XYZ file of C-alpha atoms in Angstrom:
335
model
C 108.480 81.705 95.401
C 107.813 78.561 93.162
C 104.169 78.036 90.883
C 102.542 74.531 90.787
C 101.356 74.804 87.002
C 98.214 73.558 86.855
C 97.179 70.695 84.473
C 94.219 71.826 81.577
C 92.509 69.056 83.250
C 92.034 71.554 86.518
C 90.558 74.146 85.327
C 88.138 71.715 83.126
C 87.083 70.283 86.750
C 86.817 73.803 88.227
C 84.048 74.402 85.842
C 82.185 71.513 85.559
C 82.221 72.158 90.164
C 80.320 75.424 89.529
C 78.395 74.697 86.910
C 74.834 74.168 88.728
C 72.822 70.919 88.826
C 69.546 70.340 86.964
C 67.528 69.860 90.355
C 68.857 73.765 91.732
C 68.401 75.037 88.211
C 64.548 74.565 88.362
C 64.474 75.168 92.208
C 65.900 78.382 90.646
C 63.198 78.647 88.138
C 60.608 78.337 90.416
C 61.728 80.712 93.565
C 59.872 83.845 92.300
C 55.916 81.823 92.303
C 57.654 80.154 95.629
C 58.149 83.246 97.577
C 55.254 85.383 95.741
C 53.312 87.319 97.906
C 50.216 85.227 98.292
C 48.096 88.448 98.112
C 47.979 90.960 95.802
C 47.023 94.453 96.135
C 45.698 96.034 93.383
C 45.301 99.486 93.839
C 42.589 101.672 91.156
C 43.242 105.316 90.489
C 40.389 107.009 91.032
C 38.230 104.354 93.100
C 35.881 106.021 95.976
C 36.851 102.789 98.091
C 39.702 103.492 100.556
C 42.880 101.173 100.629
C 41.974 99.401 103.708
C 38.613 97.931 100.630
C 41.090 97.161 97.970
C 43.504 95.228 99.425
C 40.870 92.501 100.091
C 41.573 89.531 97.774
C 38.440 88.940 96.029
C 36.006 85.963 96.848
C 34.563 83.172 94.693
C 30.645 84.546 94.322
C 28.292 84.296 92.008
C 27.644 88.769 91.123
C 23.801 89.601 90.727
C 22.812 89.847 87.317
C 20.314 92.312 87.772
C 21.560 96.188 87.392
C 19.817 99.837 88.504
C 19.528 103.053 85.980
C 18.278 104.901 88.432
C 14.555 104.860 87.409
C 13.521 102.947 90.107
C 13.429 102.202 94.214
C 16.696 102.279 95.132
C 15.782 100.377 98.555
C 13.861 97.988 96.958
C 18.201 97.215 94.825
C 19.684 97.622 97.659
C 17.617 94.536 99.756
C 17.637 92.435 96.025
C 21.920 93.018 96.628
C 22.211 92.352 100.245
C 19.836 88.621 99.762
C 22.428 87.987 97.064
C 25.595 88.864 99.144
C 24.667 87.320 101.886
C 24.172 83.398 100.132
C 27.683 83.990 99.107
C 30.138 86.189 102.180
C 29.425 88.000 105.243
C 32.395 90.150 104.095
C 31.832 93.950 104.302
C 34.569 94.748 101.688
C 32.829 92.069 99.091
C 30.111 93.560 99.459
C 32.253 97.402 98.564
C 33.590 95.534 95.853
C 30.581 93.873 94.021
C 27.842 96.430 94.495
C 29.678 99.024 91.753
C 28.503 96.323 89.450
C 25.186 95.900 89.941
C 24.913 99.643 88.739
C 24.466 101.125 84.613
C 24.046 104.368 83.335
C 23.000 107.531 85.523
C 23.131 105.091 89.116
C 27.235 104.046 87.189
C 27.705 107.863 86.768
C 27.117 108.845 90.035
C 29.593 105.999 91.785
C 32.848 106.640 89.518
C 32.202 111.342 90.659
C 32.635 109.323 93.797
C 36.182 111.422 95.562
C 38.614 109.066 95.380
C 39.253 106.767 98.202
C 35.932 108.079 100.448
C 33.804 104.744 100.839
C 35.392 102.950 104.065
C 32.606 99.680 104.849
C 28.814 99.276 102.966
C 26.689 100.992 104.878
C 28.442 104.794 104.166
C 28.230 103.902 100.679
C 24.784 102.300 101.304
C 23.570 105.617 102.695
C 25.142 107.774 99.450
C 22.869 105.837 97.329
C 19.981 105.688 98.655
C 19.782 109.425 99.339
C 21.367 109.516 95.773
C 18.142 108.182 94.279
C 15.429 109.298 97.355
C 13.844 110.538 94.280
C 12.466 107.620 92.805
C 12.119 106.004 96.124
C 8.358 104.764 97.078
C 6.037 106.232 99.295
C 5.162 104.190 102.026
C 1.335 103.517 103.286
C 0.651 103.309 106.641
C -1.727 101.159 108.599
C -4.382 104.346 109.025
C -5.011 103.803 104.916
C -6.496 100.011 105.467
C -9.388 102.660 106.898
C -10.797 104.284 103.643
C -11.470 100.722 102.285
C -14.319 100.229 102.494
C -16.964 97.399 101.113
C -19.226 99.010 98.760
C -22.348 98.380 97.760
C -23.598 95.687 95.790
C -19.821 93.969 97.033
C -20.224 90.056 97.837
C -18.007 89.453 100.509
C -15.719 87.229 98.746
C -14.542 90.584 96.563
C -14.535 92.971 99.672
C -11.775 90.388 101.672
C -9.766 90.225 98.293
C -9.662 94.114 97.723
C -8.950 94.243 101.757
C -5.922 91.694 101.376
C -4.499 92.960 98.625
C -4.613 95.962 100.479
C -2.564 95.519 103.460
C -0.133 93.185 101.696
C 0.994 96.378 100.375
C 2.311 97.777 103.639
C 5.011 97.899 105.312
C 5.386 97.381 109.259
C 1.783 96.706 109.158
C 0.051 96.675 113.233
C -2.354 93.682 112.790
C -4.661 95.660 115.976
C -5.053 98.089 113.029
C -5.980 95.891 110.265
C -8.271 94.342 112.261
C -10.160 97.007 113.233
C -10.189 98.800 109.519
C -11.405 95.258 108.530
C -14.530 95.559 110.442
C -14.791 99.324 110.314
C -15.398 99.228 105.879
C -17.695 95.628 105.725
C -21.741 96.263 105.319
C -23.988 95.070 107.641
C -23.272 90.893 108.280
C -23.352 87.659 110.306
C -19.744 88.246 109.911
C -19.614 91.030 111.722
C -21.418 90.699 113.411
C -18.940 87.284 114.678
C -15.763 89.937 114.898
C -17.929 91.622 117.396
C -17.843 89.012 120.104
C -14.156 87.601 119.114
C -11.384 89.815 119.880
C -8.369 88.914 117.466
C -5.067 89.928 117.308
C -3.624 89.167 113.662
C -5.605 90.588 110.136
C -4.770 86.414 109.501
C -6.516 84.778 111.923
C -9.233 86.922 110.517
C -9.508 86.078 107.477
C -9.014 82.611 108.215
C -12.030 82.651 109.317
C -14.085 85.019 106.625
C -13.588 82.411 104.274
C -15.849 80.063 106.626
C -17.883 83.031 106.358
C -18.343 83.122 102.323
C -19.651 79.725 100.837
C -23.399 81.209 103.529
C -22.965 85.098 102.251
C -22.972 83.453 98.043
C -26.241 81.396 98.614
C -27.491 84.180 101.266
C -27.498 86.347 97.662
C -28.501 83.002 95.648
C -31.159 83.167 97.816
C -32.036 86.534 97.487
C -32.330 86.171 93.646
C -34.266 83.706 94.285
C -36.974 86.057 95.782
C -36.820 88.692 93.067
C -36.925 86.620 89.862
C -40.578 85.444 88.246
C -40.695 81.931 87.622
C -42.700 80.122 84.566
C -44.896 77.763 86.468
C -46.464 74.818 83.906
C -49.057 73.645 85.421
C -49.281 69.384 85.485
C -50.715 67.633 82.234
C -54.428 66.461 83.582
C -55.248 62.301 83.177
C -57.074 62.025 79.871
C -60.885 61.960 79.736
C -62.203 58.268 79.594
C -62.456 57.399 76.669
C -65.913 56.533 76.916
C -67.381 57.115 72.907
C -65.036 55.596 71.826
C -65.424 51.819 70.578
C -61.901 50.206 70.273
C -62.424 46.679 71.977
C -62.473 47.660 75.542
C -65.036 47.031 78.236
C -65.780 50.205 80.471
C -64.209 48.812 83.548
C -61.305 47.943 82.395
C -61.805 51.518 80.502
C -61.560 52.536 84.432
C -59.058 50.187 85.640
C -56.446 51.489 83.236
C -57.437 54.850 83.978
C -57.574 54.864 87.218
C -54.126 52.682 87.301
C -52.227 55.927 84.874
C -54.015 58.462 87.776
C -52.588 56.938 90.593
C -48.993 56.350 88.561
C -49.038 60.052 88.078
C -50.246 61.329 91.462
C -47.459 58.495 92.842
C -44.510 60.065 90.125
C -45.499 64.030 89.952
C -45.575 65.425 93.817
C -44.116 68.789 92.909
C -44.627 71.062 89.587
C -42.243 70.056 86.215
C -40.624 74.079 85.157
C -39.248 73.340 81.059
C -37.319 76.760 82.665
C -34.652 77.467 84.508
C -33.342 80.767 86.124
C -29.479 80.464 86.060
C -27.371 79.738 89.150
C -24.336 81.538 90.826
C -23.263 78.626 91.882
C -23.677 74.461 90.824
C -26.753 72.589 92.284
C -24.385 70.008 93.458
C -22.906 72.795 95.890
C -26.528 73.880 97.292
C -27.667 70.931 98.124
C -24.534 69.600 100.232
C -24.371 73.528 102.084
C -29.015 72.773 102.816
C -29.023 69.197 103.144
C -30.895 69.864 106.043
C -33.572 71.815 104.541
C -37.246 70.756 104.374
C -36.483 68.868 100.404
C -39.228 67.757 98.673
C -38.220 64.037 98.770
C -37.474 62.227 94.717
C -39.179 59.461 94.308
C -36.902 56.261 93.798
C -35.043 55.610 89.837
C -37.264 53.131 88.073
C -35.035 53.040 85.485
C -32.884 49.927 84.859
C -30.400 49.125 84.048
C -28.160 52.486 85.145
C -25.505 53.192 85.635
C -22.858 52.556 88.655
C -20.799 55.516 87.985
C -23.314 58.511 88.051
C -24.202 59.424 91.634
C -27.000 61.686 92.603
C -26.803 62.860 96.532
C -30.613 64.312 95.820
C -31.894 60.591 95.285
C -29.288 58.803 97.199
C -28.276 56.284 94.403
C -26.523 54.954 91.476
C -27.650 56.503 88.116
C -27.193 60.122 87.485
C -25.428 62.932 88.408
C -26.948 65.417 90.447
C -26.261 68.363 88.758
C -27.952 67.189 86.655
C -31.506 65.570 88.740
C -34.417 67.500 87.336
C -35.969 66.713 90.849
C -32.668 68.355 92.390
C -33.954 71.418 89.258
C -37.257 71.269 90.714
C -36.942 71.940 93.846
C -34.205 74.430 94.029
């Protein structure tokens, strides 16, 4: 058999053909990344989470910043955690993975002590968490406890309603009709209690809205009782100066009488009621008292005589400009 001797250049050509091209080399380098699985399995040797939860890929979300160390109410922590997770995901597996990151101290040690692979969903994890720290759970108040909230002797309607409302807001699942009955039962006898008895309110909010319409009347009634019990100092008006008949000042008697008569007339026209030098302190502004009782039988003041008068200051009692209602001396004397 005749063997053909290959030319030296033939081996060189075969070597060149067998050498991979640069594009082939680049594709070979990218092959591991291109064909790598998109979902990685994260396993922990002693994780309480089951394999199905661990295999779920993590989602992009903001981790909670608050932590639980076992010293507060566990239900409050779970509610806060669920509100936060609801903003980013509805995945049960994500809740199971993120929840341990919110635990510190004793709570973190409890989670690590759970059996391997024993947690299959978030509700199971939450139930075991609540059971472990149930001693830290606050006692829930009932609607019937509002029956013990009563208006104290001398307590204003405003203070009583504020205290009652604070107690009602601390009750979960408040029964509205029971709350309205408790509000009436604890209230002292007043016009608003009569009003509640005539109406049929089914929720506490509507009753409290109506109550604020009566608060002003209750406070003004307190002011009125205070005036009736507090003595007032009465200063009699000054009498007219006696006629200067015995003094020779160059006036004739007729002119002197006319002068005194004119002075008395002016005094009577401007002083229709006594003037007080001291006033009992009030717990409400005088302008507010007048606005509420403006239809009462007030002694109308004389017109303002000062000129010029500042137009920026308005007096509701005089219905004119010149001074503020709160500074009106005629209104002070009326009250």
